[in-house]
Amino acid sequence: AQSVTQLGSHVSVSEGALVLLRCNYSSSVPPYLFWYVQYPNQGLQLLLKYTSAATLVKGINGFEAEFKKSETSFHLTKPSAHMSDAAEYFCAVISSGGYQKVTFGTGTKLQVIP
Amino acid sequence: ETGVTQSPTHLIKTRGQQVTLRCSSQSGHNTVSWYQQALGQGPQFIFQYYREEENGRGNFPPRFSGLQFPNYSSELNVNALELDDSALYLCASSLAGGPGGYTFGSGTRLTVV
């Protein structure tokens, strides 16, 4: 079974500072990896996805993530945090097999301090 | 291109009752998945429907059931509601066979009292 682990359930950064949200995956086959964002009382919005093309993936709202096979990581970064980035972020992996099930991490809440 | 729409957005039910949640998939998508997100947790996979049949299920009891219709819309039914069923229920649609990712609806907030 494939899984993802998000390190840090809460992360606080100052406005304008670097955002780094950590995600490590476990997979016996090349995975498809995703980052989703969830604002309060809303559904999930896809930020970016890795599907075995370029290892550096650029997403919406200035976010990007780098797939590192040697470290089994897919960390999410943004050079400069905005207040509007405050939300919960989920790393996710698609499992292989007869159907595609998205397995989510436990989430990281990002707080942006003015 | 329409996104995924879910209804209702909120509802309150009494323990022991039954509930039906509805989902319209994104145009062009033929697979629908349902997730339960308890407060403060990540979404948990309930099941997936493709071609009107369940083709994958998570660790949920049989009182959680679903349907998919020819137009790819879907229903989630929960019988004999328990207090722990209180959660945000998310529907996601996708195109079978592609790793393009899932499009999620805004969810239905179910409260069981």
PDB file of N, CA and C in Angstrom, chain B residues 27-111:
ATOM      1  N   SER B  27     -17.853  17.654 -15.863  1.00  0.00           N
ATOM      2  CA  SER B  27     -18.093  17.264 -17.242  1.00  0.00           C
ATOM      3  C   SER B  27     -16.890  16.504 -17.790  1.00  0.00           C
ATOM      4  N   GLY B  28     -17.146  15.342 -18.412  1.00  0.00           N
ATOM      5  CA  GLY B  28     -16.073  14.548 -18.997  1.00  0.00           C
ATOM      6  C   GLY B  28     -15.482  13.510 -18.069  1.00  0.00           C
ATOM      7  N   HIS B  29     -15.831  13.564 -16.794  1.00  0.00           N
ATOM      8  CA  HIS B  29     -15.313  12.603 -15.813  1.00  0.00           C
ATOM      9  C   HIS B  29     -16.288  11.443 -15.660  1.00  0.00           C
ATOM     10  N   ASN B  30     -15.748  10.216 -15.569  1.00  0.00           N
ATOM     11  CA  ASN B  30     -16.608   9.046 -15.495  1.00  0.00           C
ATOM     12  C   ASN B  30     -16.457   8.257 -14.200  1.00  0.00           C
ATOM     13  N   THR B  31     -15.639   8.741 -13.296  1.00  0.00           N
ATOM     14  CA  THR B  31     -15.385   8.034 -12.033  1.00  0.00           C
ATOM     15  C   THR B  31     -15.673   8.979 -10.877  1.00  0.00           C
ATOM     16  N   VAL B  32     -16.354   8.455  -9.870  1.00  0.00           N
ATOM     17  CA  VAL B  32     -16.690   9.261  -8.700  1.00  0.00           C
ATOM     18  C   VAL B  32     -16.209   8.544  -7.443  1.00  0.00           C
ATOM     19  N   SER B  33     -15.580   9.286  -6.572  1.00  0.00           N
ATOM     20  CA  SER B  33     -15.112   8.753  -5.290  1.00  0.00           C
ATOM     21  C   SER B  33     -15.707   9.575  -4.167  1.00  0.00           C
ATOM     22  N   TRP B  34     -15.912   8.930  -3.041  1.00  0.00           N
ATOM     23  CA  TRP B  34     -16.442   9.593  -1.853  1.00  0.00           C
ATOM     24  C   TRP B  34     -15.428   9.489  -0.722  1.00  0.00           C
ATOM     25  N   TYR B  35     -15.313  10.579   0.020  1.00  0.00           N
ATOM     26  CA  TYR B  35     -14.391  10.648   1.140  1.00  0.00           C
ATOM     27  C   TYR B  35     -15.113  11.207   2.361  1.00  0.00           C
ATOM     28  N   GLN B  36     -14.695  10.728   3.519  1.00  0.00           N
ATOM     29  CA  GLN B  36     -15.177  11.275   4.790  1.00  0.00           C
ATOM     30  C   GLN B  36     -14.037  12.024   5.455  1.00  0.00           C
ATOM     31  N   GLN B  37     -14.283  13.255   5.845  1.00  0.00           N
ATOM     32  CA  GLN B  37     -13.265  14.033   6.537  1.00  0.00           C
ATOM     33  C   GLN B  37     -13.803  14.453   7.895  1.00  0.00           C
ATOM     34  N   ALA B  38     -13.358  13.771   8.932  1.00  0.00           N
ATOM     35  CA  ALA B  38     -13.727  14.155  10.291  1.00  0.00           C
ATOM     36  C   ALA B  38     -12.968  15.417  10.672  1.00  0.00           C
ATOM     37  N   LEU B  39     -13.475  16.107  11.661  1.00  0.00           N
ATOM     38  CA  LEU B  39     -12.888  17.378  12.062  1.00  0.00           C
ATOM     39  C   LEU B  39     -11.416  17.194  12.449  1.00  0.00           C
ATOM     40  N   GLY B  40     -10.547  17.986  11.833  1.00  0.00           N
ATOM     41  CA  GLY B  40      -9.132  17.947  12.175  1.00  0.00           C
ATOM     42  C   GLY B  40      -8.349  16.800  11.567  1.00  0.00           C
ATOM     43  N   GLN B  41      -8.972  16.083  10.649  1.00  0.00           N
ATOM     44  CA  GLN B  41      -8.291  14.946  10.031  1.00  0.00           C
ATOM     45  C   GLN B  41      -8.259  15.079   8.517  1.00  0.00           C
ATOM     46  N   GLY B  42      -7.462  14.228   7.891  1.00  0.00           N
ATOM     47  CA  GLY B  42      -7.437  14.176   6.448  1.00  0.00           C
ATOM     48  C   GLY B  42      -8.597  13.355   5.918  1.00  0.00           C
ATOM     49  N   PRO B  43      -8.939  13.536   4.671  1.00  0.00           N
ATOM     50  CA  PRO B  43     -10.040  12.755   4.085  1.00  0.00           C
ATOM     51  C   PRO B  43      -9.714  11.264   4.066  1.00  0.00           C
ATOM     52  N   GLN B  44     -10.725  10.459   4.344  1.00  0.00           N
ATOM     53  CA  GLN B  44     -10.595   9.006   4.317  1.00  0.00           C
ATOM     54  C   GLN B  44     -11.462   8.453   3.192  1.00  0.00           C
ATOM     55  N   PHE B  45     -10.886   7.574   2.393  1.00  0.00           N
ATOM     56  CA  PHE B  45     -11.571   7.001   1.241  1.00  0.00           C
ATOM     57  C   PHE B  45     -12.702   6.090   1.684  1.00  0.00           C
ATOM     58  N   ILE B  46     -13.911   6.339   1.131  1.00  0.00           N
ATOM     59  CA  ILE B  46     -15.056   5.474   1.435  1.00  0.00           C
ATOM     60  C   ILE B  46     -15.205   4.431   0.329  1.00  0.00           C
ATOM     61  N   PHE B  47     -15.457   4.901  -0.876  1.00  0.00           N
ATOM     62  CA  PHE B  47     -15.535   4.004  -2.039  1.00  0.00           C
ATOM     63  C   PHE B  47     -15.481   4.805  -3.330  1.00  0.00           C
ATOM     64  N   GLN B  48     -15.363   4.047  -4.428  1.00  0.00           N
ATOM     65  CA  GLN B  48     -15.284   4.645  -5.748  1.00  0.00           C
ATOM     66  C   GLN B  48     -16.248   3.936  -6.685  1.00  0.00           C
ATOM     67  N   TYR B  49     -16.841   4.673  -7.603  1.00  0.00           N
ATOM     68  CA  TYR B  49     -17.748   4.110  -8.589  1.00  0.00           C
ATOM     69  C   TYR B  49     -17.258   4.417  -9.992  1.00  0.00           C
ATOM     70  N   TYR B  50     -17.331   3.377 -10.807  1.00  0.00           N
ATOM     71  CA  TYR B  50     -16.969   3.494 -12.224  1.00  0.00           C
ATOM     72  C   TYR B  50     -17.949   2.631 -13.003  1.00  0.00           C
ATOM     73  N   ARG B  51     -18.516   3.198 -14.039  1.00  0.00           N
ATOM     74  CA  ARG B  51     -19.503   2.466 -14.862  1.00  0.00           C
ATOM     75  C   ARG B  51     -20.620   1.894 -14.002  1.00  0.00           C
ATOM     76  N   GLU B  52     -21.072   2.704 -13.088  1.00  0.00           N
ATOM     77  CA  GLU B  52     -22.213   2.401 -12.234  1.00  0.00           C
ATOM     78  C   GLU B  52     -21.976   1.259 -11.254  1.00  0.00           C
ATOM     79  N   GLU B  53     -20.731   0.853 -11.082  1.00  0.00           N
ATOM     80  CA  GLU B  53     -20.430  -0.213 -10.140  1.00  0.00           C
ATOM     81  C   GLU B  53     -19.346   0.235  -9.164  1.00  0.00           C
ATOM     82  N   GLU B  54     -19.432  -0.269  -7.947  1.00  0.00           N
ATOM     83  CA  GLU B  54     -18.396   0.008  -6.964  1.00  0.00           C
ATOM     84  C   GLU B  54     -17.152  -0.777  -7.352  1.00  0.00           C
ATOM     85  N   ASN B  55     -16.026  -0.091  -7.488  1.00  0.00           N
ATOM     86  CA  ASN B  55     -14.801  -0.802  -7.892  1.00  0.00           C
ATOM     87  C   ASN B  55     -13.660  -0.551  -6.912  1.00  0.00           C
ATOM     88  N   GLY B  56     -14.001  -0.179  -5.715  1.00  0.00           N
ATOM     89  CA  GLY B  56     -12.990  -0.017  -4.683  1.00  0.00           C
ATOM     90  C   GLY B  56     -13.664   0.501  -3.427  1.00  0.00           C
ATOM     91  N   ARG B  57     -13.224   0.048  -2.278  1.00  0.00           N
ATOM     92  CA  ARG B  57     -13.864   0.440  -1.021  1.00  0.00           C
ATOM     93  C   ARG B  57     -12.820   0.553   0.074  1.00  0.00           C
ATOM     94  N   GLY B  58     -12.987   1.547   0.903  1.00  0.00           N
ATOM     95  CA  GLY B  58     -12.122   1.707   2.058  1.00  0.00           C
ATOM     96  C   GLY B  58     -12.688   0.955   3.252  1.00  0.00           C
ATOM     97  N   ASN B  59     -12.177   1.283   4.425  1.00  0.00           N
ATOM     98  CA  ASN B  59     -12.551   0.568   5.638  1.00  0.00           C
ATOM     99  C   ASN B  59     -13.810   1.182   6.268  1.00  0.00           C
ATOM    100  N   PHE B  60     -14.897   1.044   5.579  1.00  0.00           N
ATOM    101  CA  PHE B  60     -16.188   1.547   6.062  1.00  0.00           C
ATOM    102  C   PHE B  60     -17.207   0.416   6.056  1.00  0.00           C
ATOM    103  N   PRO B  61     -18.119   0.431   7.044  1.00  0.00           N
ATOM    104  CA  PRO B  61     -19.089  -0.675   7.148  1.00  0.00           C
ATOM    105  C   PRO B  61     -20.110  -0.631   6.023  1.00  0.00           C
ATOM    106  N   PRO B  62     -20.858  -1.743   5.853  1.00  0.00           N
ATOM    107  CA  PRO B  62     -21.836  -1.837   4.759  1.00  0.00           C
ATOM    108  C   PRO B  62     -22.973  -0.827   4.844  1.00  0.00           C
ATOM    109  N   ARG B  63     -23.177  -0.223   6.013  1.00  0.00           N
ATOM    110  CA  ARG B  63     -24.255   0.775   6.079  1.00  0.00           C
ATOM    111  C   ARG B  63     -23.917   2.031   5.272  1.00  0.00           C
ATOM    112  N   PHE B  64     -22.679   2.108   4.813  1.00  0.00           N
ATOM    113  CA  PHE B  64     -22.298   3.131   3.840  1.00  0.00           C
ATOM    114  C   PHE B  64     -22.435   2.487   2.452  1.00  0.00           C
ATOM    115  N   SER B  65     -23.313   3.014   1.639  1.00  0.00           N
ATOM    116  CA  SER B  65     -23.504   2.468   0.299  1.00  0.00           C
ATOM    117  C   SER B  65     -23.652   3.607  -0.696  1.00  0.00           C
ATOM    118  N   GLY B  66     -23.573   3.246  -1.967  1.00  0.00           N
ATOM    119  CA  GLY B  66     -23.650   4.302  -2.972  1.00  0.00           C
ATOM    120  C   GLY B  66     -24.265   3.831  -4.265  1.00  0.00           C
ATOM    121  N   LEU B  67     -24.431   4.789  -5.136  1.00  0.00           N
ATOM    122  CA  LEU B  67     -24.932   4.539  -6.476  1.00  0.00           C
ATOM    123  C   LEU B  67     -24.215   5.476  -7.428  1.00  0.00           C
ATOM    124  N   GLN B  68     -24.065   5.011  -8.668  1.00  0.00           N
ATOM    125  CA  GLN B  68     -23.659   5.918  -9.735  1.00  0.00           C
ATOM    126  C   GLN B  68     -24.672   5.771 -10.855  1.00  0.00           C
ATOM    127  N   PHE B  69     -25.043   6.859 -11.448  1.00  0.00           N
ATOM    128  CA  PHE B  69     -26.072   6.874 -12.484  1.00  0.00           C
ATOM    129  C   PHE B  69     -25.433   6.983 -13.861  1.00  0.00           C
ATOM    130  N   PRO B  70     -26.219   6.715 -14.913  1.00  0.00           N
ATOM    131  CA  PRO B  70     -25.657   6.750 -16.270  1.00  0.00           C
ATOM    132  C   PRO B  70     -25.005   8.079 -16.627  1.00  0.00           C
ATOM    133  N   ASN B  71     -25.453   9.161 -16.016  1.00  0.00           N
ATOM    134  CA  ASN B  71     -24.829  10.461 -16.316  1.00  0.00           C
ATOM    135  C   ASN B  71     -23.618  10.716 -15.424  1.00  0.00           C
ATOM    136  N   TYR B  72     -23.173   9.680 -14.694  1.00  0.00           N
ATOM    137  CA  TYR B  72     -21.990   9.694 -13.829  1.00  0.00           C
ATOM    138  C   TYR B  72     -22.210  10.408 -12.501  1.00  0.00           C
ATOM    139  N   SER B  73     -23.391  10.957 -12.273  1.00  0.00           N
ATOM    140  CA  SER B  73     -23.651  11.511 -10.953  1.00  0.00           C
ATOM    141  C   SER B  73     -23.731  10.374  -9.935  1.00  0.00           C
ATOM    142  N   SER B  74     -23.714  10.724  -8.662  1.00  0.00           N
ATOM    143  CA  SER B  74     -23.607   9.677  -7.655  1.00  0.00           C
ATOM    144  C   SER B  74     -24.335  10.059  -6.380  1.00  0.00           C
ATOM    145  N   GLU B  75     -24.694   9.042  -5.620  1.00  0.00           N
ATOM    146  CA  GLU B  75     -25.270   9.236  -4.294  1.00  0.00           C
ATOM    147  C   GLU B  75     -24.478   8.441  -3.280  1.00  0.00           C
ATOM    148  N   LEU B  76     -24.399   8.996  -2.081  1.00  0.00           N
ATOM    149  CA  LEU B  76     -23.851   8.284  -0.929  1.00  0.00           C
ATOM    150  C   LEU B  76     -24.986   8.143   0.068  1.00  0.00           C
ATOM    151  N   ASN B  77     -25.255   6.912   0.479  1.00  0.00           N
ATOM    152  CA  ASN B  77     -26.285   6.639   1.465  1.00  0.00           C
ATOM    153  C   ASN B  77     -25.649   6.101   2.738  1.00  0.00           C
ATOM    154  N   VAL B  78     -26.112   6.611   3.850  1.00  0.00           N
ATOM    155  CA  VAL B  78     -25.638   6.109   5.137  1.00  0.00           C
ATOM    156  C   VAL B  78     -26.852   5.748   5.972  1.00  0.00           C
ATOM    157  N   ASN B  79     -26.928   4.503   6.379  1.00  0.00           N
ATOM    158  CA  ASN B  79     -28.030   4.025   7.212  1.00  0.00           C
ATOM    159  C   ASN B  79     -27.616   3.998   8.676  1.00  0.00           C
ATOM    160  N   ALA B  80     -28.622   3.980   9.538  1.00  0.00           N
ATOM    161  CA  ALA B  80     -28.389   3.832  10.969  1.00  0.00           C
ATOM    162  C   ALA B  80     -27.284   4.771  11.444  1.00  0.00           C
ATOM    163  N   LEU B  81     -27.492   6.047  11.229  1.00  0.00           N
ATOM    164  CA  LEU B  81     -26.469   7.034  11.533  1.00  0.00           C
ATOM    165  C   LEU B  81     -25.994   6.957  12.982  1.00  0.00           C
ATOM    166  N   GLU B  82     -24.687   7.145  13.138  1.00  0.00           N
ATOM    167  CA  GLU B  82     -24.060   7.196  14.460  1.00  0.00           C
ATOM    168  C   GLU B  82     -23.454   8.576  14.662  1.00  0.00           C
ATOM    169  N   LEU B  83     -23.218   8.919  15.910  1.00  0.00           N
ATOM    170  CA  LEU B  83     -22.646  10.239  16.193  1.00  0.00           C
ATOM    171  C   LEU B  83     -21.308  10.439  15.481  1.00  0.00           C
ATOM    172  N   ASP B  84     -20.517   9.352  15.381  1.00  0.00           N
ATOM    173  CA  ASP B  84     -19.197   9.445  14.745  1.00  0.00           C
ATOM    174  C   ASP B  84     -19.275   9.643  13.231  1.00  0.00           C
ATOM    175  N   ASP B  85     -20.468   9.556  12.678  1.00  0.00           N
ATOM    176  CA  ASP B  85     -20.613   9.822  11.246  1.00  0.00           C
ATOM    177  C   ASP B  85     -20.605  11.317  10.950  1.00  0.00           C
ATOM    178  N   SER B  86     -20.646  12.130  11.988  1.00  0.00           N
ATOM    179  CA  SER B  86     -20.582  13.577  11.790  1.00  0.00           C
ATOM    180  C   SER B  86     -19.246  13.929  11.144  1.00  0.00           C
ATOM    181  N   ALA B  87     -19.303  14.563   9.982  1.00  0.00           N
ATOM    182  CA  ALA B  87     -18.075  14.839   9.221  1.00  0.00           C
ATOM    183  C   ALA B  87     -18.430  15.652   7.987  1.00  0.00           C
ATOM    184  N   LEU B  88     -17.386  16.051   7.274  1.00  0.00           N
ATOM    185  CA  LEU B  88     -17.536  16.640   5.947  1.00  0.00           C
ATOM    186  C   LEU B  88     -17.394  15.507   4.938  1.00  0.00           C
ATOM    187  N   TYR B  89     -18.380  15.345   4.077  1.00  0.00           N
ATOM    188  CA  TYR B  89     -18.336  14.294   3.069  1.00  0.00           C
ATOM    189  C   TYR B  89     -18.003  14.941   1.727  1.00  0.00           C
ATOM    190  N   LEU B  90     -16.917  14.473   1.155  1.00  0.00           N
ATOM    191  CA  LEU B  90     -16.414  15.043  -0.084  1.00  0.00           C
ATOM    192  C   LEU B  90     -16.591  14.061  -1.228  1.00  0.00           C
ATOM    193  N   CYS B  91     -17.031  14.593  -2.333  1.00  0.00           N
ATOM    194  CA  CYS B  91     -17.145  13.834  -3.566  1.00  0.00           C
ATOM    195  C   CYS B  91     -16.055  14.323  -4.513  1.00  0.00           C
ATOM    196  N   ALA B  92     -15.450  13.409  -5.235  1.00  0.00           N
ATOM    197  CA  ALA B  92     -14.421  13.773  -6.196  1.00  0.00           C
ATOM    198  C   ALA B  92     -14.655  13.015  -7.490  1.00  0.00           C
ATOM    199  N   SER B  93     -14.463  13.679  -8.599  1.00  0.00           N
ATOM    200  CA  SER B  93     -14.609  13.001  -9.878  1.00  0.00           C
ATOM    201  C   SER B  93     -13.273  12.999 -10.603  1.00  0.00           C
ATOM    202  N   SER B  94     -13.131  12.029 -11.485  1.00  0.00           N
ATOM    203  CA  SER B  94     -11.889  11.895 -12.242  1.00  0.00           C
ATOM    204  C   SER B  94     -12.184  11.123 -13.518  1.00  0.00           C
ATOM    205  N   LEU B  95     -11.148  11.052 -14.362  1.00  0.00           N
ATOM    206  CA  LEU B  95     -11.260  10.291 -15.585  1.00  0.00           C
ATOM    207  C   LEU B  95     -10.490   8.991 -15.395  1.00  0.00           C
ATOM    208  N   ALA B  96     -11.168   7.874 -15.528  1.00  0.00           N
ATOM    209  CA  ALA B  96     -10.542   6.579 -15.292  1.00  0.00           C
ATOM    210  C   ALA B  96      -9.343   6.381 -16.203  1.00  0.00           C
ATOM    211  N   GLY B  97      -8.277   5.839 -15.605  1.00  0.00           N
ATOM    212  CA  GLY B  97      -7.098   5.518 -16.391  1.00  0.00           C
ATOM    213  C   GLY B  97      -6.076   6.630 -16.476  1.00  0.00           C
ATOM    214  N   GLY B  98      -6.406   7.790 -15.964  1.00  0.00           N
ATOM    215  CA  GLY B  98      -5.455   8.887 -16.066  1.00  0.00           C
ATOM    216  C   GLY B  98      -5.062   9.411 -14.702  1.00  0.00           C
ATOM    217  N   PRO B  99      -3.831   9.774 -14.505  1.00  0.00           N
ATOM    218  CA  PRO B  99      -3.391  10.299 -13.215  1.00  0.00           C
ATOM    219  C   PRO B  99      -3.558  11.798 -13.130  1.00  0.00           C
ATOM    220  N   GLY B 100      -4.553  12.273 -13.760  1.00  0.00           N
ATOM    221  CA  GLY B 100      -4.709  13.716 -13.812  1.00  0.00           C
ATOM    222  C   GLY B 100      -5.146  14.349 -12.518  1.00  0.00           C
ATOM    223  N   GLY B 101      -5.516  13.515 -11.585  1.00  0.00           N
ATOM    224  CA  GLY B 101      -5.946  14.079 -10.317  1.00  0.00           C
ATOM    225  C   GLY B 101      -7.448  14.151 -10.233  1.00  0.00           C
ATOM    226  N   TYR B 102      -7.899  14.395  -9.054  1.00  0.00           N
ATOM    227  CA  TYR B 102      -9.313  14.414  -8.773  1.00  0.00           C
ATOM    228  C   TYR B 102      -9.789  15.855  -8.612  1.00  0.00           C
ATOM    229  N   THR B 103     -11.000  16.105  -9.029  1.00  0.00           N
ATOM    230  CA  THR B 103     -11.649  17.386  -8.785  1.00  0.00           C
ATOM    231  C   THR B 103     -12.650  17.183  -7.663  1.00  0.00           C
ATOM    232  N   PHE B 104     -12.495  17.955  -6.623  1.00  0.00           N
ATOM    233  CA  PHE B 104     -13.348  17.791  -5.448  1.00  0.00           C
ATOM    234  C   PHE B 104     -14.474  18.820  -5.434  1.00  0.00           C
ATOM    235  N   GLY B 105     -15.602  18.395  -4.886  1.00  0.00           N
ATOM    236  CA  GLY B 105     -16.666  19.319  -4.584  1.00  0.00           C
ATOM    237  C   GLY B 105     -16.399  20.008  -3.260  1.00  0.00           C
ATOM    238  N   SER B 106     -17.302  20.916  -2.899  1.00  0.00           N
ATOM    239  CA  SER B 106     -17.133  21.671  -1.661  1.00  0.00           C
ATOM    240  C   SER B 106     -17.576  20.900  -0.431  1.00  0.00           C
ATOM    241  N   GLY B 107     -18.245  19.780  -0.653  1.00  0.00           N
ATOM    242  CA  GLY B 107     -18.583  18.906   0.460  1.00  0.00           C
ATOM    243  C   GLY B 107     -19.955  19.142   1.044  1.00  0.00           C
ATOM    244  N   THR B 108     -20.405  18.140   1.785  1.00  0.00           N
ATOM    245  CA  THR B 108     -21.626  18.219   2.582  1.00  0.00           C
ATOM    246  C   THR B 108     -21.232  18.041   4.033  1.00  0.00           C
ATOM    247  N   ARG B 109     -21.600  19.010   4.854  1.00  0.00           N
ATOM    248  CA  ARG B 109     -21.313  18.923   6.288  1.00  0.00           C
ATOM    249  C   ARG B 109     -22.479  18.230   6.962  1.00  0.00           C
ATOM    250  N   LEU B 110     -22.257  17.018   7.453  1.00  0.00           N
ATOM    251  CA  LEU B 110     -23.292  16.237   8.134  1.00  0.00           C
ATOM    252  C   LEU B 110     -23.051  16.281   9.632  1.00  0.00           C
ATOM    253  N   THR B 111     -24.073  16.643  10.355  1.00  0.00           N
ATOM    254  CA  THR B 111     -24.021  16.622  11.813  1.00  0.00           C
ATOM    255  C   THR B 111     -25.069  15.639  12.311  1.00  0.00           C
TER     256      THR B 111
END
